[in-house]
Coordinates of C-alpha atoms and ligand atoms in Angstrom, one line a residue:
X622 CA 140.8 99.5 141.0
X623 CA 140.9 96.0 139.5
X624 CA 141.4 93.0 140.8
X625 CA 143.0 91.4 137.7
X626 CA 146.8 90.5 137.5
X627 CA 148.2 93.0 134.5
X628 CA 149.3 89.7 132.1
X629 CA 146.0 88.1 132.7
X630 CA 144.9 88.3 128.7
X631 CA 148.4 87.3 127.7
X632 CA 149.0 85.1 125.0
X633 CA 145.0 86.0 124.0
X634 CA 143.2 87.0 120.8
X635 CA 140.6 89.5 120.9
X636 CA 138.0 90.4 118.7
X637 CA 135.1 93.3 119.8
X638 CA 132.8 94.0 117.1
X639 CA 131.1 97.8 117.4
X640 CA 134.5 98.1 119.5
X641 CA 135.4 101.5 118.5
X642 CA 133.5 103.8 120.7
X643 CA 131.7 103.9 124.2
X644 CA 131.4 100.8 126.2
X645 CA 132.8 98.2 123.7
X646 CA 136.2 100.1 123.0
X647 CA 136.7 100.1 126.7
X648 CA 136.4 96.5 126.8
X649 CA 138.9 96.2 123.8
X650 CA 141.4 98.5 125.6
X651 CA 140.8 96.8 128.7
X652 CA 141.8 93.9 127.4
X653 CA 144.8 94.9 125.6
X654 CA 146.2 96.4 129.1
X655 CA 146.0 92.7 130.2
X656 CA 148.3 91.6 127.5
X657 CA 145.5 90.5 124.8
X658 CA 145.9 91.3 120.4
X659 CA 142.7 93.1 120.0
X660 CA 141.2 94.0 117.1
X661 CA 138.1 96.0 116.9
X662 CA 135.4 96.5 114.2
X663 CA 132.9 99.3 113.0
X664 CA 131.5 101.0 110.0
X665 CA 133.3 104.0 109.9
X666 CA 137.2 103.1 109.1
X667 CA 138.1 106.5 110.1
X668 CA 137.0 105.8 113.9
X669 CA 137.8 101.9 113.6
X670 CA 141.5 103.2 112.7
X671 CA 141.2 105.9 115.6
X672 CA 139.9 103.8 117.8
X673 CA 142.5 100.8 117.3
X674 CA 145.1 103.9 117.6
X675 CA 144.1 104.2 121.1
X676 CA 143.6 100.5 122.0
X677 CA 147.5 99.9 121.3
X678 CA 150.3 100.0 118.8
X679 CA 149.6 96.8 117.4
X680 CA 145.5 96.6 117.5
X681 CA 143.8 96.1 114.4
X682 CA 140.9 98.8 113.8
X683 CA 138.4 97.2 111.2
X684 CA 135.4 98.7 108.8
X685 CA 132.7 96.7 108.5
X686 CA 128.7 96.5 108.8
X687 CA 127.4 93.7 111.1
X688 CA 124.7 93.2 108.9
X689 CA 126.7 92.5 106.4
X690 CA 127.4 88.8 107.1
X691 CA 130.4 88.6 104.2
X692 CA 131.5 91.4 105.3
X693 CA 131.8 90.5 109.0
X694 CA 133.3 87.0 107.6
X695 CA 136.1 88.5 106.3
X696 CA 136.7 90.9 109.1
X697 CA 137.0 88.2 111.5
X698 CA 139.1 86.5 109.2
X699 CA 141.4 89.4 108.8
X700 CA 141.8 89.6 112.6
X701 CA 142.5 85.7 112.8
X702 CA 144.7 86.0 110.0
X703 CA 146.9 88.6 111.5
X704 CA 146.5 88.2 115.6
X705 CA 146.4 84.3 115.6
X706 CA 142.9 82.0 116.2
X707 CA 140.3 83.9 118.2
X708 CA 140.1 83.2 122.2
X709 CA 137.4 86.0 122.7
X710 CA 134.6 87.6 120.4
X711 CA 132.8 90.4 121.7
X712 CA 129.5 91.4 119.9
X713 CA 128.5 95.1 120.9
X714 CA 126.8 96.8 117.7
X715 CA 124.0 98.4 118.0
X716 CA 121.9 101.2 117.1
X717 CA 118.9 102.9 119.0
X718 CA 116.7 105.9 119.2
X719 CA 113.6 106.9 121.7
X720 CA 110.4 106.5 119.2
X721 CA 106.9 105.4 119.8
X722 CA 105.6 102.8 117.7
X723 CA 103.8 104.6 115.6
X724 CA 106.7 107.2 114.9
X725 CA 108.4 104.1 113.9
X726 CA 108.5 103.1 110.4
X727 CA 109.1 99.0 109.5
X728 CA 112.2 100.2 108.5
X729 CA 112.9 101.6 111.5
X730 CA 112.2 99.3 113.8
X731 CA 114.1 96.9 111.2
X732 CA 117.2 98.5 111.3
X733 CA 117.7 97.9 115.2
X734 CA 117.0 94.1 115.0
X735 CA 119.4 94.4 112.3
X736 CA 121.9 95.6 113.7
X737 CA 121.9 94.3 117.3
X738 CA 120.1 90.8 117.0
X739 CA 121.2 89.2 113.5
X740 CA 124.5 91.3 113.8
X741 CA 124.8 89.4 116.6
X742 CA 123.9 86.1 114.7
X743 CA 126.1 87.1 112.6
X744 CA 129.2 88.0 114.4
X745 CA 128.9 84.9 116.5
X746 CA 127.9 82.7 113.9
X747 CA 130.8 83.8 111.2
X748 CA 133.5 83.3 113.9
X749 CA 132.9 80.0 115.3
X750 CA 135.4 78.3 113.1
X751 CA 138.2 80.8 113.7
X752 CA 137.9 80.1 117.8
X753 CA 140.6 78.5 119.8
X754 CA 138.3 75.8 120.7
X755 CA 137.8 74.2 123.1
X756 CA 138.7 77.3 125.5
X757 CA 136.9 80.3 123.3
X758 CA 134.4 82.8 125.2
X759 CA 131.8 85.2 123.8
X760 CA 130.6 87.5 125.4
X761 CA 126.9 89.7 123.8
X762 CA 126.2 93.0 124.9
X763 CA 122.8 93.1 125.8
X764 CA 120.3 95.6 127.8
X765 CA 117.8 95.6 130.4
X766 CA 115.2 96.6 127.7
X767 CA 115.9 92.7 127.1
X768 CA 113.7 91.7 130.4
X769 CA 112.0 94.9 131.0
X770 CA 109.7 96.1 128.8
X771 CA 109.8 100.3 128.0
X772 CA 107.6 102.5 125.9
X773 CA 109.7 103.8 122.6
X774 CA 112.0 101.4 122.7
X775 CA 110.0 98.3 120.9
X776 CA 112.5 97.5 118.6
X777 CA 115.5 97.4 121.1
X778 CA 113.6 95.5 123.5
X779 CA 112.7 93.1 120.9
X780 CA 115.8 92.9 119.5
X781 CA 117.8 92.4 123.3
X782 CA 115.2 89.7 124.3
X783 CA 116.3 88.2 121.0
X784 CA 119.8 88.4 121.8
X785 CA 119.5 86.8 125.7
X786 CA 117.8 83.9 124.3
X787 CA 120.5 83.9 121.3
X788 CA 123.3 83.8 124.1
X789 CA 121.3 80.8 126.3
X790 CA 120.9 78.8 122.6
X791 CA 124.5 79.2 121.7
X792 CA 125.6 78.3 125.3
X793 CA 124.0 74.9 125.0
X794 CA 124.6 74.1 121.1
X795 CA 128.6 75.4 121.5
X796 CA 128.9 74.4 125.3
X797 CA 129.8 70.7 124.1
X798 CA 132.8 72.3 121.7
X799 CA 134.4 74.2 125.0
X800 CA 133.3 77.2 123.9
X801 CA 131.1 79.6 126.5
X802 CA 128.9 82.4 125.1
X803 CA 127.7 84.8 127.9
X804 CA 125.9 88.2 127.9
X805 CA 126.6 91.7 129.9
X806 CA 123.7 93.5 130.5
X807 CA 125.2 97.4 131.6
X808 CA 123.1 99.6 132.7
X809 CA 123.1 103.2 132.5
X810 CA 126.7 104.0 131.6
X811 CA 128.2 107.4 131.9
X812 CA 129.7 109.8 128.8
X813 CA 127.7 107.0 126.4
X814 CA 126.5 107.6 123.2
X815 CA 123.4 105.5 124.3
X816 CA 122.9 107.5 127.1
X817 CA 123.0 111.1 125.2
X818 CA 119.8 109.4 123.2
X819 CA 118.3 107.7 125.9
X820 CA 118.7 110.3 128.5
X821 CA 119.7 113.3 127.1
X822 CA 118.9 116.1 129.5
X823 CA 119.8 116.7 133.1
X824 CA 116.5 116.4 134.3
X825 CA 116.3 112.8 133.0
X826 CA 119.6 112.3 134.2
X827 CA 118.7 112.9 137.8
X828 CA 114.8 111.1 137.3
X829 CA 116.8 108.0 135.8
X830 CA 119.7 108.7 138.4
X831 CA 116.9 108.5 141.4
X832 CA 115.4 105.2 140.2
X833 CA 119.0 103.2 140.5
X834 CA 119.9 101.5 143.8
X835 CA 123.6 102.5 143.6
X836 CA 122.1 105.8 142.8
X837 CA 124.7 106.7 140.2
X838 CA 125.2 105.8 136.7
X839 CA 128.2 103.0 135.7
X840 CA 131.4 103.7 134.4
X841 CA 132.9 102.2 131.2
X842 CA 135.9 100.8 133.1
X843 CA 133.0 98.9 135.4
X844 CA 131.9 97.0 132.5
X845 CA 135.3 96.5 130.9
X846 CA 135.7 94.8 134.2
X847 CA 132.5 92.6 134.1
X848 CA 133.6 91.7 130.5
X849 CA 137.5 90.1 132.2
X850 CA 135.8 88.7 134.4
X851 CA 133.6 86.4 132.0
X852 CA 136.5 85.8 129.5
X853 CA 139.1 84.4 132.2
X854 CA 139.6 81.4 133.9
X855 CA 138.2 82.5 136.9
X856 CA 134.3 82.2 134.9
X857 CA 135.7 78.6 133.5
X858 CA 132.3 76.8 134.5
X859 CA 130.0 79.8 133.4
X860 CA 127.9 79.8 130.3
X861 CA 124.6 81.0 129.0
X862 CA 124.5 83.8 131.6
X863 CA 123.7 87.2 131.7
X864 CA 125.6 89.3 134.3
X865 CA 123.9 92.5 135.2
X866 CA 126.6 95.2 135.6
X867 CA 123.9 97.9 136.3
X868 CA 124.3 99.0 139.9
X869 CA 120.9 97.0 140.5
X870 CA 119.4 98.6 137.9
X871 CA 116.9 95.6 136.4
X872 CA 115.7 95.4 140.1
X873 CA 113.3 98.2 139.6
X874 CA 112.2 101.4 140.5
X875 CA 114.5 101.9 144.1
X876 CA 112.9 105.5 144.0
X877 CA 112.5 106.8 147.7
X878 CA 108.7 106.4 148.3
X879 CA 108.3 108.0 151.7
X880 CA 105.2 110.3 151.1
X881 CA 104.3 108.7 148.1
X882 CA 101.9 105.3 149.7
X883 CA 102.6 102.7 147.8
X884 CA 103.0 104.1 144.1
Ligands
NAP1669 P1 128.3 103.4 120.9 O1 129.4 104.3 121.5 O2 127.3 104.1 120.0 O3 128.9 102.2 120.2 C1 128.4 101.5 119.2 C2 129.5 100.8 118.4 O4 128.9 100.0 117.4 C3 130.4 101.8 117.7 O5 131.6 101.2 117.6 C4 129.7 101.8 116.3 O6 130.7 102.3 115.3 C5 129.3 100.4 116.1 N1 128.2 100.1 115.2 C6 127.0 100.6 115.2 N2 126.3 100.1 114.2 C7 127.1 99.2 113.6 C8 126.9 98.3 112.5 N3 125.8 98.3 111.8 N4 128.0 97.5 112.2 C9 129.1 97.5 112.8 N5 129.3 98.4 113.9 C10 128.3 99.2 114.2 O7 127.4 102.8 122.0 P2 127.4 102.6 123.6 O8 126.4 103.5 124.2 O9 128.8 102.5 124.2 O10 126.7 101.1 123.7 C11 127.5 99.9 123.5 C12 126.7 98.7 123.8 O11 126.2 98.7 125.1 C13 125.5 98.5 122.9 O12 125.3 97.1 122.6 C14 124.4 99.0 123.8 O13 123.1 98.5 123.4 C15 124.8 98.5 125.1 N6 124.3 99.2 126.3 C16 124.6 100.5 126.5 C17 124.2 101.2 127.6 C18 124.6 102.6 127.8 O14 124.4 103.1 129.0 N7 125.3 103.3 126.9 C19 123.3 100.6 128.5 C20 122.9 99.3 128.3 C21 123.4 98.6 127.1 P3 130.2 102.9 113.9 O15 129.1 103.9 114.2 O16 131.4 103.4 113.2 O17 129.6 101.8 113.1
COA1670 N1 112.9 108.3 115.1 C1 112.3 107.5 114.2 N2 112.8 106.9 113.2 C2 114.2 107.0 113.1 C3 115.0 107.7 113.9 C4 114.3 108.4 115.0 N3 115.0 109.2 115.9 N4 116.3 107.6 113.5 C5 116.3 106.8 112.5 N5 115.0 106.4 112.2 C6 114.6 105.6 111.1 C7 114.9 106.3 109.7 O1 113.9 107.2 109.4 C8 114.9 105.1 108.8 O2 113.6 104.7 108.5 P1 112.9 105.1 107.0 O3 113.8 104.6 106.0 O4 111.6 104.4 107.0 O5 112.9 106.6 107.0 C9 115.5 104.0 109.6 O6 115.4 104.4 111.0 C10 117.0 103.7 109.3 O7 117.7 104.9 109.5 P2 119.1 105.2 108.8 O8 119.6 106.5 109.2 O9 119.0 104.9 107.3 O10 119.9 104.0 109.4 P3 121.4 103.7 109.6 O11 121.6 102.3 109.3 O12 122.2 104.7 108.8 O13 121.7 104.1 111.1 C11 120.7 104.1 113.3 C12 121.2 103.2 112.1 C13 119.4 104.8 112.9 C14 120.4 103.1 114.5 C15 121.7 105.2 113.7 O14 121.1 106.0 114.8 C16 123.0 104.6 114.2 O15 123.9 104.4 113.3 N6 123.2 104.4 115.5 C17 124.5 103.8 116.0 C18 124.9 104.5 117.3 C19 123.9 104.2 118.4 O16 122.7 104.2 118.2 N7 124.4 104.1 119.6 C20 123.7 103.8 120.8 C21 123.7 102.3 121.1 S1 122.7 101.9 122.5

């Protein structure tokens, strides 16, 4: 159920960088129902070209390696190129995996900054002269891990803090121009690829499942949903926020404590 009218994208460019699986390619399709050119970027062409496939007829499905800055360059300038000036970039790479510290090599830890905080940089910062200005949005993915600190997960809470304060930077440096850069914050989202690493057993499922207030995990479809929301006119006068699409997720533990004191 959406409370969008089907030609509210019309006329619109779309760009979603790490839009060909999970959570990002349901924003790209999302989009495309409500009339926008989408185009949607990854490292493997063989999925970008799947994923494009199932976005529409005439979506652009793109290979390239956010950290990559040329590369990303000339991905978003295919996409302009071919679709028309960019209205909306979304920036949703990234890469994770539950290790402590000390099972974390520099490299490791490395790659996910990479990959979700300068990819970011670099998305955002590569297509700011292709943007229909003033009017453009952008729109980060970024995490609770961003505020809430959790144990094997240093380098994606570093690297989401990073990206929250990215957004709240860009929102005041590009706010001027008429462009608004905003940030989604989903959390636990069903049939995920994040998930499957993050929570990949039943049991955790149901522990993680517990600690939510809406007691469920998300759907893909409820974030695609967050992600209209910020790009249309209806969210003309927001920038530099974060909107948490996570069923109250960032509020805490909503565990039931009867029996259990205070703890
Ligand atoms: P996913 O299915 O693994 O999607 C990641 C996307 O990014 C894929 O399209 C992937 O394609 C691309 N990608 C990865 N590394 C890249 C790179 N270096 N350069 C370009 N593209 C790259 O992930 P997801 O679970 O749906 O998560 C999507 C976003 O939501 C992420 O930003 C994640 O942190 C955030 N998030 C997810 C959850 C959740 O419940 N899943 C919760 C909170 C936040 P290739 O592999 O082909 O490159
Ligand atoms: N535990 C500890 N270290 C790990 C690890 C794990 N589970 N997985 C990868 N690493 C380390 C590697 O050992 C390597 O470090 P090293 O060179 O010191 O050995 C470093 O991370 C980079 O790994 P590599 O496989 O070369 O990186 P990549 O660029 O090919 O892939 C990843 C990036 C590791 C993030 C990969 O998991 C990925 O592509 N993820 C995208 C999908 C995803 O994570 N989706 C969920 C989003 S929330």
């Amino acid at each position: 159920m959406s409370a969008f009218k089907d030609n509210l994208l019309a006329g619109k460019t779309a760009f979603v960088a790490g839009g060909t699986s999970g959570i990002n390619l349901g924003i790209a399709q999302r989009y495309a129902a409500l009339g926008a050119k989408v185009a949607v970027a990854g490292r493997n062409p063989e999925k970008a070209a799947a994923a494009a496939k199932s976005v529409g007829a005439d979506a652009l499905g793109l290979s390239c390696d956010v950290r990559d800055y040329g590369a990303i360059r000339r991905a978003l300038e295919e996409a302009s190129g071919k679709l028309g000036p960019l209205d909306i970039v979304v920036s949703g790479a990234a890469g994770n995996f539950l290790a402590g510290a000390l099972d974390m090599s520099a490299n490791g830890f490395r790659t996910v900054v990479d990959i979700d905080l300068n990819g970011t940089f670099n998305v955002f910062r590569a297509c700011y002269d292709l943007l229909k200005r003033p009017g453009a949005s952008l729109i980060a993915i970024t995490a609770g891990q961003a505020v809430n600190p959790r144990p094997m997960q240093a380098h994606a809470c570093a690297a989401k803090a990073g990206i929250n304060q990215l957004i709240r930077v860009l929102a005041m440096e590009w706010g001027p121009s008429g462009v608004r850069v905003n940030g989604i914050s989903p959390g636990p989202i069903a049939g995920t690829e994040g998930m499957a690493r993050l929570a990949p057993t039943a049991d955790a499922e149901k522990a993680l499942t517990n600690r939510i207030p809406l007691r469920r995990y998300g759907e893909v479809s409820e974030v695609a949903e967050s992600a209209v929301f910020l790009v249309s006119d209806s969210a003309r006068y927001v920038t530099g926020t974060i909107l948490d699409c996570d069923g109250g997720s960032q509020l805490g533990d909503a565990s039931d404590r009867r029996g259990a004191g205070l703890n």
